[in-house]
PDB file of C-alpha atoms and ligand atoms in Angstrom:
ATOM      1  CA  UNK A  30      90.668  57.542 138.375  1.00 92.00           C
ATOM      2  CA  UNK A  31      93.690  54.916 139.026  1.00 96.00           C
ATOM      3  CA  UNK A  32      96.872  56.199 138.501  1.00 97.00           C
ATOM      4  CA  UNK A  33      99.892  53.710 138.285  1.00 97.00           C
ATOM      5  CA  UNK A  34     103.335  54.628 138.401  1.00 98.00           C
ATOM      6  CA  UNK A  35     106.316  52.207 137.252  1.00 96.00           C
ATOM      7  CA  UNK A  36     109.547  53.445 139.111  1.00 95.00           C
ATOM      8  CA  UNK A  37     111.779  52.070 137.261  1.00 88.00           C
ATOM      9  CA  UNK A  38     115.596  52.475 137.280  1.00 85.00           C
ATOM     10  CA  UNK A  39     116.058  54.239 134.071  1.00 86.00           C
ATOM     11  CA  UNK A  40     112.624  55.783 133.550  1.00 92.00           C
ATOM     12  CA  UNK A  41     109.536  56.364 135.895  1.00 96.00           C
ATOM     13  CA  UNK A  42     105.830  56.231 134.045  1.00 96.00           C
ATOM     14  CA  UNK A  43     103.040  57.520 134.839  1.00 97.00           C
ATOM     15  CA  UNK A  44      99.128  56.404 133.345  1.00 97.00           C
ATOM     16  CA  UNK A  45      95.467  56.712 134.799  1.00 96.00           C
ATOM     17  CA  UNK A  46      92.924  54.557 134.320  1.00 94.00           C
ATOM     18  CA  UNK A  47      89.189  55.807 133.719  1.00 92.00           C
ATOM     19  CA  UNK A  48      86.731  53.582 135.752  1.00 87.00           C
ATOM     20  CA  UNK A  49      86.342  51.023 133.003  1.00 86.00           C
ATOM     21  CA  UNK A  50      89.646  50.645 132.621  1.00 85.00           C
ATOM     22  CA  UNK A  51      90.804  52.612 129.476  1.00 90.00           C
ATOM     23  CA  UNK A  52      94.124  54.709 129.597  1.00 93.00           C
ATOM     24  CA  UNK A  53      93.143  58.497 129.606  1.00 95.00           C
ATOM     25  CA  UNK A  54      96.965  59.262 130.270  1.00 96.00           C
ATOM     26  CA  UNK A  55     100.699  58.216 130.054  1.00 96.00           C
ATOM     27  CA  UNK A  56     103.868  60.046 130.736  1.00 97.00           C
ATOM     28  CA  UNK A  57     107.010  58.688 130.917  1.00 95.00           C
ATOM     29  CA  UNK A  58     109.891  61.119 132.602  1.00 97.00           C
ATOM     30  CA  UNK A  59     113.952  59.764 133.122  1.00 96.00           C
ATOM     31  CA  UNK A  60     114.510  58.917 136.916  1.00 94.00           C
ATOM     32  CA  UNK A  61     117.089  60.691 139.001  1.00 95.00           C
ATOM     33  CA  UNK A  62     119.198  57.899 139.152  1.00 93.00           C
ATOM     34  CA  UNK A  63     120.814  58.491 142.509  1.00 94.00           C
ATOM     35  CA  UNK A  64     118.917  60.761 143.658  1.00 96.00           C
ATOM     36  CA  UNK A  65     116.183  59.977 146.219  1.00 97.00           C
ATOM     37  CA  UNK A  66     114.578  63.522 146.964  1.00 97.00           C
ATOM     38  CA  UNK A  67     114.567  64.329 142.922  1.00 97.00           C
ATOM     39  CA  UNK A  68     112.808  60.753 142.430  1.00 97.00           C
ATOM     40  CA  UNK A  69     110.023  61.577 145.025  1.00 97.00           C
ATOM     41  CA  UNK A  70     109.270  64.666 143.263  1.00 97.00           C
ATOM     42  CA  UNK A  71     109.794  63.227 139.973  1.00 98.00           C
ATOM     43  CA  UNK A  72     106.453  61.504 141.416  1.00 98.00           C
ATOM     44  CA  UNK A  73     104.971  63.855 142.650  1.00 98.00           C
ATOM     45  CA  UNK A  74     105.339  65.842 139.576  1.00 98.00           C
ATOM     46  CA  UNK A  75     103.570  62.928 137.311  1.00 98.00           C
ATOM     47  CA  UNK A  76     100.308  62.766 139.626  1.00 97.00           C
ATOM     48  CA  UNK A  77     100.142  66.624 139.440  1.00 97.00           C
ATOM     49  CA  UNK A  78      99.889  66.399 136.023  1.00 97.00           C
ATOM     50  CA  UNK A  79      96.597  63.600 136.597  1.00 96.00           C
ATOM     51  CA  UNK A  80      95.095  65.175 139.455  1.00 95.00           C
ATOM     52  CA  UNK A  81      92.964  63.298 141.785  1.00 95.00           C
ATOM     53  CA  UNK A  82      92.658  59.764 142.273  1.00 96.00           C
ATOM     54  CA  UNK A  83      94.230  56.563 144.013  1.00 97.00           C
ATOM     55  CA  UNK A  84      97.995  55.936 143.554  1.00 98.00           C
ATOM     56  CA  UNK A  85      99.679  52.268 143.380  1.00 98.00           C
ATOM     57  CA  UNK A  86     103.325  51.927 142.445  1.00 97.00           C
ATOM     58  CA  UNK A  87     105.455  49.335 141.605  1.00 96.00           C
ATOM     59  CA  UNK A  88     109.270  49.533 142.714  1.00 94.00           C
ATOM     60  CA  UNK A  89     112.217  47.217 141.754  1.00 88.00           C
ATOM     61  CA  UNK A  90     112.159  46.012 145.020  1.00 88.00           C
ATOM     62  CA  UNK A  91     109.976  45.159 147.783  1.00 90.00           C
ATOM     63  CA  UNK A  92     108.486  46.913 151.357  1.00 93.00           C
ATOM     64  CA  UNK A  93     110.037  45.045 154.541  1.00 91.00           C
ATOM     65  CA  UNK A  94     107.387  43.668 156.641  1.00 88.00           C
ATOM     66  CA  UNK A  95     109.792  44.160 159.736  1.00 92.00           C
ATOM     67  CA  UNK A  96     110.602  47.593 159.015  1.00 94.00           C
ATOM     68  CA  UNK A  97     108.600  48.961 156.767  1.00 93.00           C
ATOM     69  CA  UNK A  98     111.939  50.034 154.644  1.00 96.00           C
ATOM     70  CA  UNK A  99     112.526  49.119 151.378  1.00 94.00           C
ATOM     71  CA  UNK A 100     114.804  46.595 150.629  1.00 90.00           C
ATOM     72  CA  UNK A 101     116.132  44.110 147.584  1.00 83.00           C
ATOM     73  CA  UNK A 102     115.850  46.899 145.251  1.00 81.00           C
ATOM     74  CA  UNK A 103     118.559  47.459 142.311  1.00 76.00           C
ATOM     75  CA  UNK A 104     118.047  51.330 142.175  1.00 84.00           C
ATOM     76  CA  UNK A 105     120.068  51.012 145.442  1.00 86.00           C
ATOM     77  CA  UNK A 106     119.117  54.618 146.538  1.00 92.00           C
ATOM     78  CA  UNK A 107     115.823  53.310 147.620  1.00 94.00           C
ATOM     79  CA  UNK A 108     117.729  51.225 149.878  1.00 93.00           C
ATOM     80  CA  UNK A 109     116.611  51.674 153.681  1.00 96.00           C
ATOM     81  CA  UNK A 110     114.418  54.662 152.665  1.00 96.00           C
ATOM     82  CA  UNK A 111     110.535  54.900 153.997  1.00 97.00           C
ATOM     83  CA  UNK A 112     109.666  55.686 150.209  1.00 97.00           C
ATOM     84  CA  UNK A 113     105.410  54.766 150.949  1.00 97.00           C
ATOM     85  CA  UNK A 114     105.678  57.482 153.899  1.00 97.00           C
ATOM     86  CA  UNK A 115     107.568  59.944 152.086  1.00 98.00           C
ATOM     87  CA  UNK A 116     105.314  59.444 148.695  1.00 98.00           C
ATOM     88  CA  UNK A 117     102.309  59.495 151.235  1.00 98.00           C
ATOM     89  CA  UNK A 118     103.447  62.887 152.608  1.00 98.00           C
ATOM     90  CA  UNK A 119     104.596  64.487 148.577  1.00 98.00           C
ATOM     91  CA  UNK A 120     101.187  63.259 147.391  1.00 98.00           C
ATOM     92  CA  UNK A 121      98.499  63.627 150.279  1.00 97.00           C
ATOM     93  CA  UNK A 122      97.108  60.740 149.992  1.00 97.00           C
ATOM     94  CA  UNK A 123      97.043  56.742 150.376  1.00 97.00           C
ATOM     95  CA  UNK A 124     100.027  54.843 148.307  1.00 97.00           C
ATOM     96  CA  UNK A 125     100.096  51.348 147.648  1.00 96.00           C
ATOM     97  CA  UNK A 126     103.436  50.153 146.755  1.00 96.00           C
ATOM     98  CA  UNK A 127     104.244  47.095 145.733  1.00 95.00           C
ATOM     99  CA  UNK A 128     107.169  44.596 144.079  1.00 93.00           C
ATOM    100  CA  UNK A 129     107.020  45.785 139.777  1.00 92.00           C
ATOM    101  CA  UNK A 130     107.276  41.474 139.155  1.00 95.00           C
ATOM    102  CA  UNK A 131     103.762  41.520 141.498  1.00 96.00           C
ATOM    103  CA  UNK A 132     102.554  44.233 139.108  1.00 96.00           C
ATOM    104  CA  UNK A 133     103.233  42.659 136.052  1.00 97.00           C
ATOM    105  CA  UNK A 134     101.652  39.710 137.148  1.00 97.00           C
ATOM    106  CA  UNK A 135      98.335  41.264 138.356  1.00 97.00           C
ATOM    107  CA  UNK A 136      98.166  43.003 135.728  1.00 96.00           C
ATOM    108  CA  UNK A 137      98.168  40.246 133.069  1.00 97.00           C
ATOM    109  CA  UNK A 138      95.960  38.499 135.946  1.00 96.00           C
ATOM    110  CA  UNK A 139      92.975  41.340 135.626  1.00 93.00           C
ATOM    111  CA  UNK A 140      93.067  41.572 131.686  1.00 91.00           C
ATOM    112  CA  UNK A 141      95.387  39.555 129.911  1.00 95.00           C
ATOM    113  CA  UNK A 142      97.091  36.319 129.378  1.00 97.00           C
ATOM    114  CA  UNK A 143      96.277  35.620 132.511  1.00 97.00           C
ATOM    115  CA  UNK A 144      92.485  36.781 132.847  1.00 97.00           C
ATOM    116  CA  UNK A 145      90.218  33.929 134.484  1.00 96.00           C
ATOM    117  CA  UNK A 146      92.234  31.877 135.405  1.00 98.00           C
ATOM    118  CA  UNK A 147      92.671  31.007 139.389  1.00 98.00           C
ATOM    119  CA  UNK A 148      96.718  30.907 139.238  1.00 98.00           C
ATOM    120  CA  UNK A 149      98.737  33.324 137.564  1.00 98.00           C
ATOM    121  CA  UNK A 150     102.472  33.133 137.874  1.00 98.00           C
ATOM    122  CA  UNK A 151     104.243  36.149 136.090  1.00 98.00           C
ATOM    123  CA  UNK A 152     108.089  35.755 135.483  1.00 97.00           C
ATOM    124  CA  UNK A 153     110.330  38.533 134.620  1.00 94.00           C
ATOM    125  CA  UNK A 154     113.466  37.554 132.556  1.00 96.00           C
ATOM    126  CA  UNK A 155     115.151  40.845 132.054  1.00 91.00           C
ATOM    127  CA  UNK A 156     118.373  42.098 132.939  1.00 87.00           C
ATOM    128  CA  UNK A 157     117.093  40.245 136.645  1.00 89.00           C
ATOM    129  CA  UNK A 158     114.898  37.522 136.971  1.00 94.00           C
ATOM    130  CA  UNK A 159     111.712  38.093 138.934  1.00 93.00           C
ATOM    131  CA  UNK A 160     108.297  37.028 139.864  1.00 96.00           C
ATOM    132  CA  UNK A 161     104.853  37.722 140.880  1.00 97.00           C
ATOM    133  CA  UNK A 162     101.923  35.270 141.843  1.00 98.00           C
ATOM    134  CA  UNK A 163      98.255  36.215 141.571  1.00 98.00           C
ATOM    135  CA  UNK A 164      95.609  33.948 143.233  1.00 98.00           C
ATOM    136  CA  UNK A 165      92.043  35.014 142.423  1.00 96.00           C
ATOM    137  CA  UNK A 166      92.904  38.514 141.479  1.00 95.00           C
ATOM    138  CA  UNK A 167      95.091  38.946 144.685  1.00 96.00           C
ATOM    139  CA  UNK A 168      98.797  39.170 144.544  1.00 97.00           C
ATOM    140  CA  UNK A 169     101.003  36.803 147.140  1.00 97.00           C
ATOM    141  CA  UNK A 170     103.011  39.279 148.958  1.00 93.00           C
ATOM    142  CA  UNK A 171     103.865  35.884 151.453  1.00 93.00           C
ATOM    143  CA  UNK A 172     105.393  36.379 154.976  1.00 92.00           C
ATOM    144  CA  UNK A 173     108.649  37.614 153.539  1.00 90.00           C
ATOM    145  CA  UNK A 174     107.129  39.816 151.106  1.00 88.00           C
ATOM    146  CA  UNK A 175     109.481  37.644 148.554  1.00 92.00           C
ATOM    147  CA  UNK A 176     106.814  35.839 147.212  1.00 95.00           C
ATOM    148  CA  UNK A 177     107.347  34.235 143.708  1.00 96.00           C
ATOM    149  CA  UNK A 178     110.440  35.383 143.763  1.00 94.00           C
ATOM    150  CA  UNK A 179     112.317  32.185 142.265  1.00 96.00           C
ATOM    151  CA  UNK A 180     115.098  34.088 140.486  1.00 95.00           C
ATOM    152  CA  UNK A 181     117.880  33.376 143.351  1.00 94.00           C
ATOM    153  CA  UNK A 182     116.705  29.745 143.900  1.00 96.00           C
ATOM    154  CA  UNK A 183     120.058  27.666 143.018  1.00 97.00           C
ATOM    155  CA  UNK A 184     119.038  26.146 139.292  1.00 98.00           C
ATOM    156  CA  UNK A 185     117.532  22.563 139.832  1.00 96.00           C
ATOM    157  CA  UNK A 186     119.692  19.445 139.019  1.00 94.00           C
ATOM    158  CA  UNK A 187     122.849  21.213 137.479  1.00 94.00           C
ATOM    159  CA  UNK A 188     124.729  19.608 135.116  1.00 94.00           C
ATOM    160  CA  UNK A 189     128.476  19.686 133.352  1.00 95.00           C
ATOM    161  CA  UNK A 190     127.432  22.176 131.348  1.00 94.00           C
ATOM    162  CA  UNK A 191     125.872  24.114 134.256  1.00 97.00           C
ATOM    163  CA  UNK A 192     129.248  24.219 136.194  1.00 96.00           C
ATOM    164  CA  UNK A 193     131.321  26.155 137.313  1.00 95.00           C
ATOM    165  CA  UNK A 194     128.573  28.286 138.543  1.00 96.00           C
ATOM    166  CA  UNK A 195     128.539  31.620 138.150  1.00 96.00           C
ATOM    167  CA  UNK A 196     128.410  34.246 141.030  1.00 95.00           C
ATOM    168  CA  UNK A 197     125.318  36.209 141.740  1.00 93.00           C
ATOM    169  CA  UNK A 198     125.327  39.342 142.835  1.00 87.00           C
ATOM    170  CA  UNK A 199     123.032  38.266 145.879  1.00 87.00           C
ATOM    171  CA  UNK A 200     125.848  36.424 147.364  1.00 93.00           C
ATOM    172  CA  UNK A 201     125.034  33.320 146.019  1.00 95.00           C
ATOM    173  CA  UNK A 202     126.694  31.045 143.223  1.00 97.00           C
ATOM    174  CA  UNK A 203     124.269  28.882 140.553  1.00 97.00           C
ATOM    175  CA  UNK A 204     121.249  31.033 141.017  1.00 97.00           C
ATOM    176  CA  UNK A 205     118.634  31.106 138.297  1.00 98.00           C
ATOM    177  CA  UNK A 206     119.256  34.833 137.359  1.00 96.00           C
ATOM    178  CA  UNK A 207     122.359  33.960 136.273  1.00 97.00           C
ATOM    179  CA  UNK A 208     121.439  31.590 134.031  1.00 98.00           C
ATOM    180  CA  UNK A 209     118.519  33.100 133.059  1.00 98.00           C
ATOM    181  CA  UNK A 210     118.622  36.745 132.689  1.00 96.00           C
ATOM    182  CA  UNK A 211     120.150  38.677 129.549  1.00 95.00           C
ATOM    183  CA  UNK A 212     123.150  39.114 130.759  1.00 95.00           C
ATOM    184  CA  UNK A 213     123.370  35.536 132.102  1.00 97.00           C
ATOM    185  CA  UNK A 214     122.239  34.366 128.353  1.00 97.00           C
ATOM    186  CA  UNK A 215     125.014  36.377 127.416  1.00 97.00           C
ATOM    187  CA  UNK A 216     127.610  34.930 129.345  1.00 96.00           C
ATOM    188  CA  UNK A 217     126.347  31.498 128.298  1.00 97.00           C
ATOM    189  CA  UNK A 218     126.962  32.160 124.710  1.00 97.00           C
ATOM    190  CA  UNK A 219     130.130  33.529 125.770  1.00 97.00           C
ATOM    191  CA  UNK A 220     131.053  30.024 127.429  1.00 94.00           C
ATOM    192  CA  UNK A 221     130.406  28.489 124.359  1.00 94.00           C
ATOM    193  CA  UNK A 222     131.802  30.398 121.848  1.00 96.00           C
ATOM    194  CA  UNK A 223     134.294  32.702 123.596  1.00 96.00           C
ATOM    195  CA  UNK A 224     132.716  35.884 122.241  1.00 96.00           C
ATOM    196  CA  UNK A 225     130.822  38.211 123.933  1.00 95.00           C
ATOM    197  CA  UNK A 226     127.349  39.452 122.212  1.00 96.00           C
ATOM    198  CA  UNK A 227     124.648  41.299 123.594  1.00 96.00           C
ATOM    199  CA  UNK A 228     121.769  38.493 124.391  1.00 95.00           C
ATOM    200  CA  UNK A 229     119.637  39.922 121.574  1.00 94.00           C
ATOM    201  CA  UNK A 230     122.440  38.972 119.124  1.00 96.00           C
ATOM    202  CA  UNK A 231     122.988  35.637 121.117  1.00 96.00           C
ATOM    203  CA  UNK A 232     119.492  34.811 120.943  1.00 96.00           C
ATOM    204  CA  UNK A 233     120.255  33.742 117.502  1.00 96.00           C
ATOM    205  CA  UNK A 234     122.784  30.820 118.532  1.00 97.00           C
ATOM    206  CA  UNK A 235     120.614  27.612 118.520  1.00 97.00           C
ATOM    207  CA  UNK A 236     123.261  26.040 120.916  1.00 97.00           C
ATOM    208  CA  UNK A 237     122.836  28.905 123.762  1.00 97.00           C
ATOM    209  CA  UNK A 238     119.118  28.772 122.950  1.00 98.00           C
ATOM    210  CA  UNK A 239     118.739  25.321 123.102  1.00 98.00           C
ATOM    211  CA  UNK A 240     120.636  25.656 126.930  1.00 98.00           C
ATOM    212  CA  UNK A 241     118.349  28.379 127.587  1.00 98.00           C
ATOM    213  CA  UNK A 242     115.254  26.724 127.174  1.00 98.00           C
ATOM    214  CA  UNK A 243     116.506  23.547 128.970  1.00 98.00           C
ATOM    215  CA  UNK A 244     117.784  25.168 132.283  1.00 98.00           C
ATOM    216  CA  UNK A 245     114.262  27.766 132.126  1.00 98.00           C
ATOM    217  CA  UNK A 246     112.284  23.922 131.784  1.00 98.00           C
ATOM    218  CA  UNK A 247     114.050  22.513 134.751  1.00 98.00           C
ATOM    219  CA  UNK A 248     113.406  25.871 136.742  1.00 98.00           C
ATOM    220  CA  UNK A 249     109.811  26.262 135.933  1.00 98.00           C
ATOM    221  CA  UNK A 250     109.078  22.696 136.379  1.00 98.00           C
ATOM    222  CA  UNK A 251     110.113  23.322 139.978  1.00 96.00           C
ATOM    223  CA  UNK A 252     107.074  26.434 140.250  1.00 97.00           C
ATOM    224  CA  UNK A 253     104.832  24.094 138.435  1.00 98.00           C
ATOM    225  CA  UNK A 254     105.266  20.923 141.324  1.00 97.00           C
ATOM    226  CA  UNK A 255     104.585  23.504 143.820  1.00 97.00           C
ATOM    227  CA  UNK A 256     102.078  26.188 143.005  1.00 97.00           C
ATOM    228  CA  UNK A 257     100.659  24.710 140.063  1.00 98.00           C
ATOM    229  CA  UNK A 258      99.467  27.269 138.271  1.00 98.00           C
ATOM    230  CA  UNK A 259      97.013  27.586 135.422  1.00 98.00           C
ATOM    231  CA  UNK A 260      98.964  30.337 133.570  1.00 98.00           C
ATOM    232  CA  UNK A 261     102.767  31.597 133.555  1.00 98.00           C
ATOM    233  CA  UNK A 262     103.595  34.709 131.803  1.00 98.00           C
ATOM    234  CA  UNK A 263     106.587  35.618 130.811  1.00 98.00           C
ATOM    235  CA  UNK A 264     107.682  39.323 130.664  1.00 96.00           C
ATOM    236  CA  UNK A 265     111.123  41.100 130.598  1.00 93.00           C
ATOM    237  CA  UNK A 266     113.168  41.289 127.096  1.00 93.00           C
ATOM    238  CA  UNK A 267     113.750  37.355 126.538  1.00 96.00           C
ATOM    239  CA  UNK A 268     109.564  37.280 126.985  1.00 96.00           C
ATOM    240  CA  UNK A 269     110.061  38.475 123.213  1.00 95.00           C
ATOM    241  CA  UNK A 270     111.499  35.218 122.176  1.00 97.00           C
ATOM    242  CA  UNK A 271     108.425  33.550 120.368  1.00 97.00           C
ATOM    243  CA  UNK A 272     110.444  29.897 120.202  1.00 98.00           C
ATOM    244  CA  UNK A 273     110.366  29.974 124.438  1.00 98.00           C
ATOM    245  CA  UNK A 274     106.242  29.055 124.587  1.00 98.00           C
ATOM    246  CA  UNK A 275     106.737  26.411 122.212  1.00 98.00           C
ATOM    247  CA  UNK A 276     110.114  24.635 123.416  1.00 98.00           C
ATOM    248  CA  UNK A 277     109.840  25.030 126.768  1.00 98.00           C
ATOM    249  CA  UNK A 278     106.650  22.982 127.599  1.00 98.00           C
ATOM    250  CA  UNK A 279     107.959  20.314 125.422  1.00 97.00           C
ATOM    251  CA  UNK A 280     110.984  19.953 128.167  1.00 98.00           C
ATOM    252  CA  UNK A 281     109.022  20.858 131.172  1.00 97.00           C
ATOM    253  CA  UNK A 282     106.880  17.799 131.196  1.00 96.00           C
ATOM    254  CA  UNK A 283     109.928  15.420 132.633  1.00 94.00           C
ATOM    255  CA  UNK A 284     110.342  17.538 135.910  1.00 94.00           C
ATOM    256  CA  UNK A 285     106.641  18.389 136.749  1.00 95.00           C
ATOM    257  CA  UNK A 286     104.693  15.616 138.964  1.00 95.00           C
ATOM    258  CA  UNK A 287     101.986  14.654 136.569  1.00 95.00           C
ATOM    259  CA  UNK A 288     101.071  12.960 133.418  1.00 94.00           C
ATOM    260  CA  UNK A 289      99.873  15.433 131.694  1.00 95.00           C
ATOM    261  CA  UNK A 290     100.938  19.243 132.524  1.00 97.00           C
ATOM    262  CA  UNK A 291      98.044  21.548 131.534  1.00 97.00           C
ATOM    263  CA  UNK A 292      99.834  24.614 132.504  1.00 98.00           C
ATOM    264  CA  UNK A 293     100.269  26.967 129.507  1.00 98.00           C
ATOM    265  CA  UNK A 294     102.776  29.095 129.172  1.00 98.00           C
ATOM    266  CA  UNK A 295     102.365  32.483 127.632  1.00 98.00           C
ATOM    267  CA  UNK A 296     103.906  35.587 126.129  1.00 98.00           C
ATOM    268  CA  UNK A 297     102.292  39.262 127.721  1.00 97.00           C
ATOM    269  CA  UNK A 298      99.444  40.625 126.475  1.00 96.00           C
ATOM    270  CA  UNK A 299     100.656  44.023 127.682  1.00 93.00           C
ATOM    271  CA  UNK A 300     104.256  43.841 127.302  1.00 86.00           C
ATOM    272  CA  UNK A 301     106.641  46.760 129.048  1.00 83.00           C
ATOM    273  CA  UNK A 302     103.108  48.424 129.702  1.00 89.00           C
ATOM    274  CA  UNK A 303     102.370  45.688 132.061  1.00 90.00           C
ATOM    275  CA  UNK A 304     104.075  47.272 135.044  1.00 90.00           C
ATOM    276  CA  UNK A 305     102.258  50.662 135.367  1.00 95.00           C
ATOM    277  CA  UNK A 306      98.924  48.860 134.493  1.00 95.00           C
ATOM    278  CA  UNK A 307      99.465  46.627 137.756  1.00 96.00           C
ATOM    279  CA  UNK A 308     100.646  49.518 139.769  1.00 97.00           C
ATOM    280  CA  UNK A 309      97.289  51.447 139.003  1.00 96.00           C
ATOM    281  CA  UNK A 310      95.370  48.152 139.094  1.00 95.00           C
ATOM    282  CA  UNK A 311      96.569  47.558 143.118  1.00 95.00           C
ATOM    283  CA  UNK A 312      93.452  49.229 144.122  1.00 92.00           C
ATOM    284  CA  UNK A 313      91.151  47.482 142.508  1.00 80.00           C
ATOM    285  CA  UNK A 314      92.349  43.593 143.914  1.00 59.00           C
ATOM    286  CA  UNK A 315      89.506  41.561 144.508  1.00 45.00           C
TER     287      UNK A 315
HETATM  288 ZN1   ZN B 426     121.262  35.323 143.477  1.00 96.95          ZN
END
């Protein structure tokens, strides 16, 4: 059995895997927000419930190679913690933990919008903008254990309508979270139109959409010159967008270095189930 667990930062889920693959279980339980003992045992809790068999897990954030902490995580209780020791210890057994945007991207690597190709890039545009990048079935954790992670990369060639730009939370100003994200969609449409709607209202507005799909050319263009992937999925709320897979590529092709871009882009075959899957799937990279 492979069990994956999502830890997310409003619910953690739980599902096992049989040995082909199929889903023999899925449980879903809030996560004590907050609270880092209660989200260990939250856990530990969920695999009880499986029973035996290997555990991968995919956190909002990412292991430090230095220190073996966790760090760039959102549920900020994480923060500094040893959570694969301490999940190690609850569990009695092996954990592999890894970065969610690393397990959304394996997973539509092993078995879906991504499956055969070489080079899968898996974006996140959520309420953060994340990535993942899976090379012949094996993610690209990189030296950093930031790889793919293009979301705080300033956006590429701003322009008037890019400026003045807006603060990230990392410290940063201009970075392509903000821009890119829900909440950055929805302070786009709220530059335009001085309202303020929730980005699956603003989705509607063909001027914020047209923005949208400009600025996400000009950033994925920049992945495309260097990694040059076969596939990039998108995942996250705005991968719901069905207009994005057919605009986008349209803009893309003036940024990337080639004459003819055969990278496709495509929506998740898995959706907000993509996640877990990965998590489980980390022990079965090739
Ligand atoms: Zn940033």
């Amino acid at each position: 059995m492979r069990i994956g667990i999502d830890l997310g930062g409003t619910k953690i889920e739980a599902l096992a895997l049989d040995r082909a693959g199929r889903e023999v279980f899925r449980r879903r339980v809030p996560t004590p927000r907050g609270d880092y003992a209660g989200t260990i045992s939250a856990v530990k809790q969920l695999v009880g419930q499986i029973g035996e068999g290997s555990v991968g897990v995919g956190i909002p954030g990412a292991e430090s190679r230095a220190t073996g902490l966790i760090k760039n995580a959102n549920s900020t209780w994480l923060i500094g913690k040893p959570l694969r020791q301490d999940l190690e210890k609850a569990l009695g057994r092996p954990v592999r933990l890894e970065n969610d945007a690393n397990c959304f991207a394996l997973s539509e690597a092993v078995d879906g919008a991504g499956k055969g190709a070489a080079v899968v890039f898996g974006v996140i545009l959520g309420t953060g903008v994340g990535g993942g990048i899976v090379v012949d079935g094996k993610i690209i954790r990189g030296a950093n254990a930031i790889g793919g992670e293009w979301g705080h990369n300033p956006l590429p060639l701003p322009d008037e309508k890019d400026f003045p730009l807006p603060g990230c939370y990392c410290g940063r100003a201009g970075c392509i979270e903000t821009y890119l994200s829900g909440p950055g969609l929805s302070r786009d449409y709220e530059q335009i139109t001085g309202q303020r709607l929730p980005p699956e209202k603003a989705v509607l507005h063909e001027e914020t959409m047209k923005r949208y799909e400009e600025r996400l050319a000009r950033s994925l263009a920049g992945v495309i010159n260097v990694l040059d992937p076969d596939v990039i999925v998108l995942g996250g709320g705005m991968s719901n967008v069905a207009r994005l897979y057919t605009q986008v590529p349209l803009l893309w092709t003036r940024q990337v270095f080639s004459d003819h871009v055969a990278t496709r882009l495509a929506p998740p075959v898995h959706g907000d189930s993509s996640g877990v899957r990965g998590a489980a799937w980390l022990w079965e990279e090739s």
